[in-house]
Coordinates of C-alpha atoms and ligand atoms in Angstrom, one line a residue:
M1 CA -170.5 83.2 143.5
Y2 CA -173.9 83.1 142.0
R3 CA -175.8 82.7 145.2
S4 CA -175.4 82.6 149.0
H5 CA -178.8 80.9 149.5
N6 CA -181.4 79.2 147.4
C7 CA -185.0 80.5 147.0
G8 CA -186.4 78.2 149.7
A9 CA -183.9 78.7 152.5
L10 CA -184.4 82.1 154.2
R11 CA -186.5 82.4 157.4
I12 CA -187.3 84.9 160.1
D13 CA -184.0 84.2 161.9
D14 CA -182.1 85.4 158.8
I15 CA -183.4 89.0 159.1
G16 CA -180.7 91.5 158.6
K17 CA -178.5 89.2 156.6
E18 CA -177.0 90.3 153.3
V19 CA -177.7 87.7 150.8
T20 CA -177.4 86.9 147.1
L21 CA -180.1 84.8 145.3
A22 CA -180.5 83.6 141.8
G23 CA -183.5 82.2 140.0
W24 CA -186.4 82.7 137.6
M25 CA -188.7 85.8 137.7
A26 CA -192.0 84.1 138.3
V27 CA -194.4 86.9 139.0
S28 CA -194.1 90.6 139.4
R29 CA -196.7 93.0 140.8
E30 CA -196.8 96.7 141.7
F31 CA -198.2 98.1 144.8
G32 CA -198.0 101.8 145.4
G33 CA -194.3 102.8 145.0
L34 CA -193.2 99.2 145.5
T35 CA -192.5 96.4 143.0
F36 CA -192.7 92.8 144.3
I37 CA -191.2 89.9 142.5
D38 CA -191.5 86.2 143.2
L39 CA -188.1 84.6 142.6
R40 CA -188.3 80.9 141.9
D41 CA -185.9 78.0 141.9
R42 CA -186.2 74.3 142.6
Y43 CA -186.2 74.9 146.4
G44 CA -189.0 77.4 146.6
I45 CA -190.0 81.0 146.1
T46 CA -188.6 84.1 147.8
Q47 CA -190.3 87.5 147.6
L48 CA -188.1 90.4 146.4
V49 CA -189.0 94.1 147.0
F50 CA -187.9 97.1 145.0
D51 CA -188.6 100.6 146.3
M52 CA -189.3 103.3 143.7
E53 CA -188.7 106.1 146.1
G54 CA -185.4 104.8 147.5
S55 CA -183.9 103.5 144.3
P56 CA -185.9 104.5 141.2
D57 CA -183.3 103.1 138.7
L58 CA -183.3 99.7 140.3
C59 CA -187.1 99.7 140.5
N60 CA -187.4 100.6 136.8
Q61 CA -185.0 97.8 136.0
A62 CA -187.1 95.4 137.9
R63 CA -190.3 96.5 136.2
A64 CA -188.8 95.8 132.9
L65 CA -188.1 92.2 133.7
G66 CA -190.1 89.6 131.7
R67 CA -191.5 86.4 133.0
E68 CA -188.8 83.6 133.3
F69 CA -185.9 86.0 133.0
V70 CA -182.9 84.5 134.9
I71 CA -181.7 87.0 137.5
Q72 CA -179.4 87.5 140.3
V73 CA -180.1 89.8 143.2
H74 CA -178.2 91.1 146.2
G75 CA -180.0 92.6 149.2
I76 CA -181.0 92.5 152.8
V77 CA -183.4 90.0 154.4
S78 CA -186.3 91.9 156.1
E79 CA -189.5 91.0 157.8
R80 CA -192.6 91.0 155.7
S81 CA -195.5 93.2 156.9
N82 CA -198.2 90.8 155.4
K83 CA -196.8 87.4 155.9
N84 CA -197.7 84.4 153.7
P85 CA -198.2 81.3 156.0
N86 CA -198.5 79.1 152.9
R87 CA -194.9 79.6 151.9
A88 CA -191.9 78.4 153.8
T89 CA -190.2 81.7 153.2
G90 CA -193.4 83.6 153.8
D91 CA -192.2 85.6 156.8
I92 CA -189.4 87.4 155.0
E93 CA -188.6 89.3 151.8
I94 CA -185.4 90.6 150.2
L95 CA -184.9 94.4 150.0
V96 CA -183.0 94.4 146.8
T97 CA -179.9 96.6 146.4
D98 CA -178.5 95.1 143.2
L99 CA -180.0 93.3 140.3
R100 CA -178.3 91.5 137.4
I101 CA -179.9 89.8 134.4
L102 CA -178.2 86.5 133.8
N103 CA -180.3 85.6 130.8
E104 CA -183.5 86.8 129.2
S105 CA -186.5 84.7 128.2
D106 CA -189.1 84.8 125.5
V107 CA -192.6 84.8 126.9
P108 CA -193.2 81.1 127.7
P109 CA -196.0 79.4 125.8
F110 CA -197.9 78.7 129.1
T111 CA -197.7 80.0 132.6
I112 CA -195.1 78.2 134.8
E113 CA -197.4 77.7 137.8
N114 CA -199.0 74.8 139.5
E115 CA -202.3 75.6 137.9
T116 CA -201.1 76.3 134.3
D117 CA -203.1 77.4 131.3
G118 CA -201.2 75.0 128.9
G119 CA -202.9 71.9 127.5
E120 CA -201.0 68.6 127.6
E121 CA -199.9 68.6 124.0
L122 CA -198.3 72.1 124.4
R123 CA -196.7 71.2 127.7
M124 CA -195.2 68.0 126.2
K125 CA -193.7 70.0 123.3
Y126 CA -192.1 72.3 125.9
R127 CA -191.6 69.6 128.5
Y128 CA -188.5 71.4 129.9
L129 CA -190.7 74.3 130.8
D130 CA -193.4 72.0 132.1
L131 CA -190.7 70.5 134.3
R132 CA -190.0 73.9 135.8
R133 CA -193.4 73.8 137.5
Q134 CA -193.1 73.0 141.2
N135 CA -195.9 70.3 141.3
V136 CA -194.4 68.6 138.2
Q137 CA -190.9 68.7 139.7
E138 CA -192.2 67.1 142.9
K139 CA -193.2 64.0 141.0
L140 CA -189.6 63.5 139.9
F141 CA -188.2 64.2 143.4
F142 CA -190.5 61.5 144.6
R143 CA -189.4 59.1 141.9
S144 CA -185.8 59.8 142.8
R145 CA -186.4 59.1 146.4
L146 CA -188.2 55.9 145.5
A147 CA -185.2 54.7 143.5
I148 CA -182.9 55.6 146.3
E149 CA -185.0 53.7 148.9
T150 CA -185.2 50.7 146.6
R151 CA -181.4 50.6 146.3
K152 CA -181.1 51.0 150.1
Y153 CA -183.4 48.1 150.9
L154 CA -181.9 45.8 148.3
A155 CA -178.3 46.7 149.0
G156 CA -179.1 46.2 152.7
N157 CA -180.2 42.7 151.8
D158 CA -177.0 41.8 149.9
F159 CA -178.3 42.4 146.4
I160 CA -175.7 43.5 143.8
E161 CA -176.6 46.0 141.1
V162 CA -175.4 44.8 137.7
E163 CA -175.9 46.5 134.4
T164 CA -176.9 44.2 131.5
P165 CA -176.5 45.1 127.8
F166 CA -179.1 47.0 125.7
L167 CA -177.9 45.8 122.3
I168 CA -178.9 42.1 122.5
K169 CA -180.9 39.4 120.8
S170 CA -184.6 39.0 121.4
T171 CA -185.9 38.2 124.9
P172 CA -189.5 37.0 124.6
E173 CA -191.8 38.8 127.0
G174 CA -194.8 38.6 124.7
A175 CA -194.3 41.9 122.9
R176 CA -192.4 42.8 119.6
D177 CA -188.8 43.8 119.8
F178 CA -187.4 47.2 118.9
V179 CA -184.5 46.4 116.6
V180 CA -181.3 48.3 115.8
P181 CA -179.6 47.7 112.5
S182 CA -175.9 47.0 112.6
R183 CA -173.8 49.2 110.3
V184 CA -170.8 46.9 110.5
H185 CA -172.8 43.7 109.9
H186 CA -175.1 44.5 107.1
G187 CA -178.5 42.8 107.3
Q188 CA -178.0 42.0 111.0
F189 CA -179.9 43.5 113.8
Y190 CA -179.7 43.9 117.6
A191 CA -182.9 43.8 119.6
L192 CA -183.4 46.1 122.6
P193 CA -184.2 44.1 125.7
Q194 CA -187.9 43.6 126.6
S195 CA -186.4 42.8 130.0
P196 CA -183.0 41.5 131.2
Q197 CA -184.5 38.1 131.8
T198 CA -181.9 35.8 130.3
F199 CA -179.0 37.9 131.6
K200 CA -180.2 37.9 135.2
Q201 CA -180.6 34.1 135.0
L202 CA -177.0 33.9 133.6
L203 CA -175.8 36.0 136.6
M204 CA -177.3 33.3 138.8
V205 CA -175.4 30.7 137.0
S206 CA -172.3 32.9 137.6
G207 CA -173.0 32.8 141.3
F208 CA -174.0 36.4 142.1
D209 CA -176.8 35.0 144.2
K210 CA -178.9 38.2 144.5
Y211 CA -179.0 40.7 141.6
F212 CA -181.0 43.8 141.0
Q213 CA -181.1 46.6 138.4
I214 CA -183.2 49.7 137.9
V215 CA -183.4 49.3 134.2
K216 CA -185.0 50.5 131.0
C217 CA -187.0 47.9 129.1
F218 CA -188.3 48.3 125.5
R219 CA -191.5 46.8 124.1
D220 CA -192.9 47.5 120.8
E221 CA -196.6 47.1 121.5
D222 CA -199.7 48.5 119.9
F223 CA -200.5 51.7 121.7
R224 CA -202.7 51.4 124.7
A225 CA -203.6 54.2 127.1
D226 CA -200.8 54.7 129.6
R227 CA -198.2 52.5 128.1
Q228 CA -194.7 53.6 127.2
P229 CA -192.6 51.9 124.6
E230 CA -189.7 52.3 127.0
F231 CA -190.3 52.0 130.7
T232 CA -188.4 51.2 133.9
Q233 CA -188.3 48.0 135.9
V234 CA -186.8 47.2 139.2
D235 CA -185.5 43.8 138.0
C236 CA -184.4 41.2 140.6
E237 CA -183.2 37.6 140.7
M238 CA -182.2 35.3 143.6
S239 CA -180.6 31.9 143.8
Y240 CA -181.5 29.0 146.1
V241 CA -185.0 30.3 146.7
E242 CA -188.5 29.0 146.6
Q243 CA -191.5 31.1 145.8
E244 CA -192.0 31.9 149.5
D245 CA -188.5 33.5 149.8
I246 CA -189.2 35.8 146.9
L247 CA -192.6 36.8 148.2
N248 CA -191.2 37.6 151.6
T249 CA -188.2 39.6 150.2
F250 CA -190.3 41.7 147.9
E251 CA -193.2 42.2 150.2
G252 CA -190.5 43.6 152.5
L253 CA -189.3 45.9 149.8
T254 CA -192.8 47.2 149.1
K255 CA -193.5 47.8 152.8
H256 CA -190.2 49.6 153.1
L257 CA -191.0 51.9 150.2
F258 CA -194.5 52.7 151.7
R259 CA -193.0 53.3 155.1
E260 CA -190.2 55.6 153.9
L261 CA -192.1 57.5 151.2
K262 CA -195.7 57.6 152.5
G263 CA -195.3 57.0 156.2
I264 CA -197.7 54.0 155.8
D265 CA -197.2 50.7 157.6
L266 CA -198.8 48.1 155.3
P267 CA -200.1 44.9 157.0
A268 CA -199.2 41.5 155.7
F269 CA -200.3 41.2 152.0
P270 CA -203.2 38.9 151.4
R271 CA -202.7 36.1 148.8
M272 CA -205.1 34.7 146.3
T273 CA -204.8 32.1 143.6
Y274 CA -205.2 33.1 140.0
D275 CA -208.3 30.9 139.8
E276 CA -209.9 32.6 142.8
A277 CA -209.1 36.0 141.4
I278 CA -210.8 35.2 138.1
A279 CA -213.8 33.5 139.8
H280 CA -214.4 36.3 142.4
Y281 CA -213.2 39.5 140.5
G282 CA -213.1 38.5 136.9
S283 CA -209.5 39.7 136.7
D284 CA -206.0 38.5 137.5
K285 CA -205.3 41.9 139.1
P286 CA -208.3 42.4 141.4
D287 CA -208.9 45.7 143.1
I288 CA -209.5 44.7 146.7
R289 CA -210.2 48.2 148.0
F290 CA -213.8 47.1 147.9
G291 CA -215.8 43.9 147.9
M292 CA -218.6 43.2 145.4
L293 CA -217.3 39.7 144.9
F294 CA -218.9 37.6 142.2
C295 CA -221.6 35.1 142.9
E296 CA -222.3 32.3 140.4
L297 CA -226.0 31.8 140.0
N298 CA -226.4 28.9 137.4
S299 CA -227.9 26.5 139.9
V300 CA -230.6 28.9 141.0
V301 CA -231.5 30.7 137.8
Q302 CA -231.5 28.0 135.2
G303 CA -234.5 25.8 134.3
H304 CA -237.2 28.5 134.9
G305 CA -237.9 29.3 131.3
F306 CA -235.7 32.4 130.9
G307 CA -233.8 31.3 127.7
V308 CA -231.0 33.8 128.0
F309 CA -229.9 32.3 131.4
D310 CA -230.8 28.7 130.5
N311 CA -228.5 28.8 127.5
A312 CA -225.6 30.5 129.2
E313 CA -222.5 28.7 130.2
L314 CA -222.3 31.1 133.2
V315 CA -224.7 33.4 135.0
V316 CA -222.8 35.6 137.4
G317 CA -223.4 38.8 139.3
F318 CA -222.5 41.0 142.3
C319 CA -224.4 43.0 144.8
A320 CA -224.1 46.8 144.7
K321 CA -224.8 48.0 148.3
G322 CA -227.3 50.8 148.6
Q323 CA -227.7 51.4 144.9
A324 CA -231.3 50.5 144.4
I325 CA -232.4 54.0 145.0
N326 CA -229.7 55.5 142.7
Y327 CA -230.7 53.6 139.6
S328 CA -234.0 54.6 137.9
N329 CA -235.1 52.7 134.8
K330 CA -233.3 55.3 132.7
D331 CA -230.1 54.9 134.6
I332 CA -230.3 51.1 134.2
K333 CA -230.8 51.6 130.5
K334 CA -227.6 53.8 130.4
L335 CA -225.7 51.2 132.4
T336 CA -226.9 48.5 130.0
E337 CA -225.6 50.6 127.1
W338 CA -222.3 51.0 129.0
V339 CA -221.8 47.2 129.2
Q340 CA -222.9 46.8 125.6
R341 CA -220.2 49.1 124.3
P342 CA -217.7 47.1 122.1
Q343 CA -214.9 47.6 124.7
I344 CA -217.0 45.6 127.1
G345 CA -219.1 43.6 124.7
A346 CA -221.9 42.2 127.0
K347 CA -225.2 41.4 125.3
G348 CA -227.4 42.7 128.1
L349 CA -227.6 43.4 131.8
V350 CA -230.1 42.0 134.4
Y351 CA -230.8 43.8 137.6
V352 CA -232.7 43.0 140.7
K353 CA -233.5 45.9 143.1
Y354 CA -234.6 45.2 146.7
T355 CA -236.7 48.3 147.7
A356 CA -239.1 49.2 150.4
D357 CA -241.8 48.9 147.7
G358 CA -240.8 45.4 146.9
I359 CA -238.5 43.6 144.5
K360 CA -238.0 45.1 141.0
S361 CA -236.2 43.2 138.3
S362 CA -235.8 43.2 134.5
V363 CA -236.5 39.4 134.7
G364 CA -239.5 39.7 137.1
K365 CA -241.7 38.0 134.5
F366 CA -239.7 34.8 134.7
Y367 CA -239.0 34.5 138.4
S368 CA -241.1 34.8 141.5
D369 CA -240.3 37.1 144.3
E370 CA -239.4 34.1 146.4
Q371 CA -236.8 33.1 143.8
L372 CA -235.4 36.6 143.5
K373 CA -235.2 36.8 147.3
K374 CA -233.1 33.7 147.2
W375 CA -230.6 35.2 144.8
G376 CA -230.4 38.2 147.1
S377 CA -229.7 36.1 150.1
L378 CA -227.0 34.2 148.2
M379 CA -225.3 37.5 147.5
G380 CA -225.9 39.0 150.9
A381 CA -228.3 41.7 149.6
A382 CA -230.5 43.7 152.0
E383 CA -233.2 46.3 151.3
G384 CA -231.8 49.1 149.3
D385 CA -229.3 46.9 147.4
M386 CA -229.1 46.1 143.8
L387 CA -227.9 43.0 142.0
L388 CA -226.2 43.3 138.6
I389 CA -226.0 40.1 136.6
L390 CA -224.4 39.1 133.3
S391 CA -224.5 35.8 131.4
G392 CA -222.9 34.1 128.5
E393 CA -219.7 32.3 127.8
A394 CA -217.8 31.9 131.1
E395 CA -214.5 33.5 130.4
K396 CA -215.9 36.5 128.5
T397 CA -218.7 37.0 131.0
R398 CA -216.3 37.2 134.0
K399 CA -214.2 39.7 132.2
Q400 CA -217.2 41.9 131.4
L401 CA -218.5 41.7 134.9
G402 CA -215.0 42.5 136.2
A403 CA -215.2 45.8 134.1
L404 CA -218.7 46.5 135.4
R405 CA -217.5 45.9 139.0
L406 CA -214.7 48.5 138.6
E407 CA -217.1 51.0 137.0
M408 CA -219.5 50.6 139.9
G409 CA -216.7 50.8 142.5
N410 CA -215.6 54.0 140.9
R411 CA -219.2 55.5 140.8
M412 CA -219.7 54.5 144.4
G413 CA -216.6 56.3 145.4
L414 CA -214.9 53.1 146.7
M415 CA -211.6 53.6 144.9
D416 CA -209.8 56.1 147.1
P417 CA -206.3 56.6 145.6
E418 CA -204.8 57.0 149.1
D419 CA -206.2 53.7 150.2
F420 CA -203.4 51.2 149.3
K421 CA -204.4 47.5 149.1
P422 CA -201.7 45.2 147.8
L423 CA -202.1 41.5 147.3
W424 CA -200.2 38.6 145.8
V425 CA -201.9 36.6 143.0
L426 CA -200.3 33.1 142.9
D427 CA -200.4 29.9 140.9
F428 CA -200.8 31.3 137.4
P429 CA -201.3 28.7 134.6
L430 CA -198.0 27.8 133.0
L431 CA -199.4 27.9 129.4
E432 CA -202.1 29.6 127.6
W433 CA -203.8 28.1 124.6
D434 CA -204.2 30.5 121.8
E435 CA -207.1 29.6 119.4
D436 CA -205.9 31.9 116.7
S437 CA -202.4 30.6 116.3
N438 CA -203.4 27.2 117.5
R439 CA -200.5 26.9 119.9
F440 CA -199.5 27.4 123.5
H441 CA -198.0 30.7 124.7
A442 CA -196.1 31.0 128.0
M443 CA -198.4 32.8 130.4
H444 CA -195.5 34.5 132.1
H445 CA -192.4 33.7 129.9
P446 CA -190.8 30.6 128.6
F447 CA -188.3 30.4 131.5
T448 CA -191.0 30.0 134.2
S449 CA -191.1 26.7 136.1
P450 CA -194.1 24.6 136.5
K451 CA -195.0 23.7 140.1
K452 CA -192.8 20.9 141.3
S453 CA -195.9 18.7 141.6
D454 CA -196.8 19.4 138.0
I455 CA -193.4 18.5 136.4
D456 CA -194.2 14.9 135.9
R457 CA -197.5 15.8 134.2
M458 CA -195.7 18.3 132.0
L459 CA -193.1 15.8 130.9
N460 CA -195.6 13.0 130.2
G461 CA -199.1 14.5 129.9
D462 CA -201.3 14.9 126.9
H463 CA -202.6 18.2 125.4
E464 CA -205.4 18.7 127.8
T465 CA -203.1 18.1 130.8
M466 CA -200.9 20.9 129.5
K467 CA -203.7 23.4 129.8
A468 CA -204.1 22.6 133.5
L469 CA -200.4 23.0 134.5
R470 CA -199.7 25.5 137.2
A471 CA -196.6 27.6 137.5
D472 CA -194.6 29.0 140.3
A473 CA -195.5 32.4 139.0
Y474 CA -196.8 35.3 141.0
D475 CA -197.9 38.9 140.5
L476 CA -198.0 41.7 143.0
V477 CA -201.1 43.7 142.5
L478 CA -201.9 47.1 143.9
N479 CA -205.4 48.7 143.6
G480 CA -206.2 46.9 140.4
S481 CA -202.8 47.3 138.7
E482 CA -200.0 44.8 138.3
I483 CA -197.0 46.4 139.9
G484 CA -194.7 43.3 139.9
G485 CA -194.5 39.9 138.4
G486 CA -192.1 37.0 138.4
S487 CA -191.6 33.3 138.8
I488 CA -189.4 30.5 139.9
R489 CA -187.3 29.5 136.8
I490 CA -186.6 26.3 135.2
H491 CA -182.9 25.5 135.9
D492 CA -182.9 22.0 134.4
R493 CA -181.8 21.9 130.8
E494 CA -184.2 19.0 129.8
L495 CA -187.2 20.7 131.3
Q496 CA -186.3 23.9 129.6
E497 CA -186.0 22.1 126.3
K498 CA -189.4 20.5 126.9
N499 CA -191.0 23.8 127.6
F500 CA -189.6 25.3 124.3
K501 CA -191.0 22.3 122.5
L502 CA -194.4 22.8 124.1
L503 CA -194.3 26.5 123.0
G504 CA -193.8 25.4 119.4
F505 CA -190.0 25.9 119.0
T506 CA -188.2 23.3 116.9
E507 CA -185.0 22.0 118.4
D508 CA -183.0 24.2 116.0
E509 CA -185.0 27.3 116.7
A510 CA -184.6 26.8 120.4
K511 CA -180.9 26.4 120.0
E512 CA -180.6 29.3 117.7
Q513 CA -182.4 31.7 120.0
F514 CA -181.5 30.4 123.4
G515 CA -178.6 28.1 122.9
F516 CA -176.5 30.2 125.2
L517 CA -179.0 29.7 128.1
L518 CA -179.3 26.0 127.4
D519 CA -175.5 25.7 127.3
A520 CA -175.2 27.6 130.6
F521 CA -177.6 25.1 132.2
R522 CA -174.9 22.4 131.5
Y523 CA -172.6 24.0 134.0
G524 CA -174.3 23.9 137.3
A525 CA -177.3 26.3 137.2
P526 CA -178.6 26.8 140.8
P527 CA -182.3 26.8 141.5
H528 CA -183.4 30.4 141.1
G529 CA -186.3 32.8 140.7
G530 CA -187.1 36.5 140.6
I531 CA -189.4 39.3 140.0
A532 CA -189.6 42.7 138.2
F533 CA -191.5 45.7 139.4
G534 CA -193.0 48.2 137.0
F535 CA -191.2 51.2 138.5
D536 CA -193.2 53.9 136.6
R537 CA -196.5 52.4 137.6
L538 CA -195.6 51.9 141.2
C539 CA -194.5 55.5 141.3
T540 CA -197.7 56.7 139.7
L541 CA -199.9 54.8 142.1
M542 CA -198.0 55.8 145.2
Q543 CA -198.4 59.5 144.2
G544 CA -202.0 59.1 143.1
S545 CA -201.1 60.5 139.7
D546 CA -203.4 60.1 136.7
S547 CA -200.9 58.8 134.2
I548 CA -197.5 57.2 134.2
R549 CA -196.4 60.1 131.9
E550 CA -196.4 62.4 134.9
V551 CA -193.7 60.4 136.7
I552 CA -191.4 60.2 133.6
A553 CA -189.2 63.2 132.9
F554 CA -189.5 62.9 129.1
P555 CA -192.4 60.6 128.2
K556 CA -193.7 59.6 124.9
N557 CA -197.4 60.4 124.1
N558 CA -200.1 57.8 123.6
Q559 CA -199.0 57.4 120.0
G560 CA -195.4 56.6 121.1
R561 CA -194.1 59.9 119.9
D562 CA -191.8 62.3 121.6
V563 CA -193.3 65.6 120.4
M564 CA -190.5 67.6 121.9
I565 CA -187.6 66.1 119.9
D566 CA -190.0 64.9 117.2
A567 CA -189.2 61.2 117.3
P568 CA -189.5 58.8 115.7
A569 CA -188.2 60.5 112.5
G570 CA -186.8 59.6 109.2
I571 CA -183.1 59.2 108.6
D572 CA -181.2 60.5 105.6
G573 CA -180.3 58.5 102.5
E574 CA -176.6 58.3 103.4
Q575 CA -177.3 56.8 106.8
L576 CA -179.8 54.4 105.3
A577 CA -177.2 53.3 102.7
E578 CA -174.6 52.9 105.4
L579 CA -176.9 50.5 107.2
A580 CA -177.9 48.8 104.0
L581 CA -181.5 49.7 104.6
K582 CA -184.2 50.7 102.1
V583 CA -187.4 52.4 103.0
V584 CA -190.3 50.7 101.2
E585 CA -193.2 53.2 100.8
Ligands
LIG1 N1 -188.8 39.5 133.1 C1 -190.1 39.4 133.8 C2 -190.9 40.6 133.2 O1 -190.4 41.5 132.6 C3 -190.1 39.5 135.2 C4 -189.5 38.3 135.9 O2 -190.0 37.2 135.6 O3 -188.6 38.4 136.7 O4 -192.1 40.6 133.5

């Protein structure tokens, strides 16, 4: 038997017991004739004591132990004279009578403590040691409980968990596929699923009615901060449902998770249309922890001789409460440079400050105080407040102002990570016109159904009509991040064919890629719809972590590399030949 107790188990009531513990030597210190060791395992830390006077050999043995040696000790639980109230086992220590080294350890490349001296790169290279740190382990314990509670809720609501294959043919979710060459069928490739989308729809055709899966998805995208090429979804699908049924079921899941894991009872989630989200927040994933809603100013600012505003498609701003005093001319200049960075791309920034000494504005030359007051009253500004205004082409300007709103929210301390504000964004456009490729893209994916009221227009409308079609598509947004998204699906073969056509597939291409789905729709496909949650992101947000890498056991870095196992990597000539592949330099 390696141990009678773990390192987090013993309490004052255990005093006098003879116990055996095993774990890692975390810290050792000497004090007079005594040597103290912190013995660590997953469950906690227990203090060991060795007495030089009583048993010098044993004590010398203890002093020779290196950090992270794996040891087993036998001894008596005794009361500590100076207790540690910050530790669950802080009332006791083990008077060691026997010590055995189970394995030695090289000196670790960084300290295995909550506050470590290792940088991220080093910790990722030795992720297995990073994962030995208690605060890092806690992230994965949380993740495990989140998965368990997800399963509990869904199983309790009659969902069945079904595994779908990883070696498949492309499922379009808007990214590139990772492909796997076939050895047996030279020149042919599997694609790894970007999501189990088509399979879960087929499961509905099969009659499973309610499906879920906690599943890896793979998307070969250009690297963006905090994206992983493989990530986990809670993927769900239901039959005989309308949008409302899906929203209720998954609002229920989200509330359940917050209740069980955070002890938070979330009130009913607000809902907003896509158009409202864009108009008021400049984003389809608005952070509603704070206000600063957009106010469009065209009607009051245009026609007064300020060319920049007069020529703009849109002039739009928001009111930053109490900020007039915080922004000197120099600060405004810096903020202007901030919005002018290429990532944001605004041309300039107009401010209006309402101060005790009067109204100050970068466009004071063009507008009277009366006019500037009117802008303020439109935006609910009072003394001490500051308006920030951008202008230009409508879509771009809203996006830029959206970024500025978040920046200001952050600077003003309005984005408390423990303040959870979910909402549903509804009525997404069905199609998105892409100027570059001169074609429509599916805003969600090609299987998403237009709203019932838009089906006729979709079947018979002209090009402009198509741009205005709305879908039964919805996103669940939490604190400015999309944590879930889904739609009611097309279950009618003809409508699906029409959608493929709109998206630029020829009949043959549609058949070749999705013939199996179109065929399945011949055999009684029930009305159905679903959603998928980004499990890593949800887990990150719920824990207030900085990056999704923290909640993934073995994540890739921002370049998509696993620096521990050194992947991706080349393969040898023999393997290439077997796969009939050639590397072109
Ligand atoms: N397959 C979709 C996605 O990965 C989710 C859904 O429509 O259910 O975003």
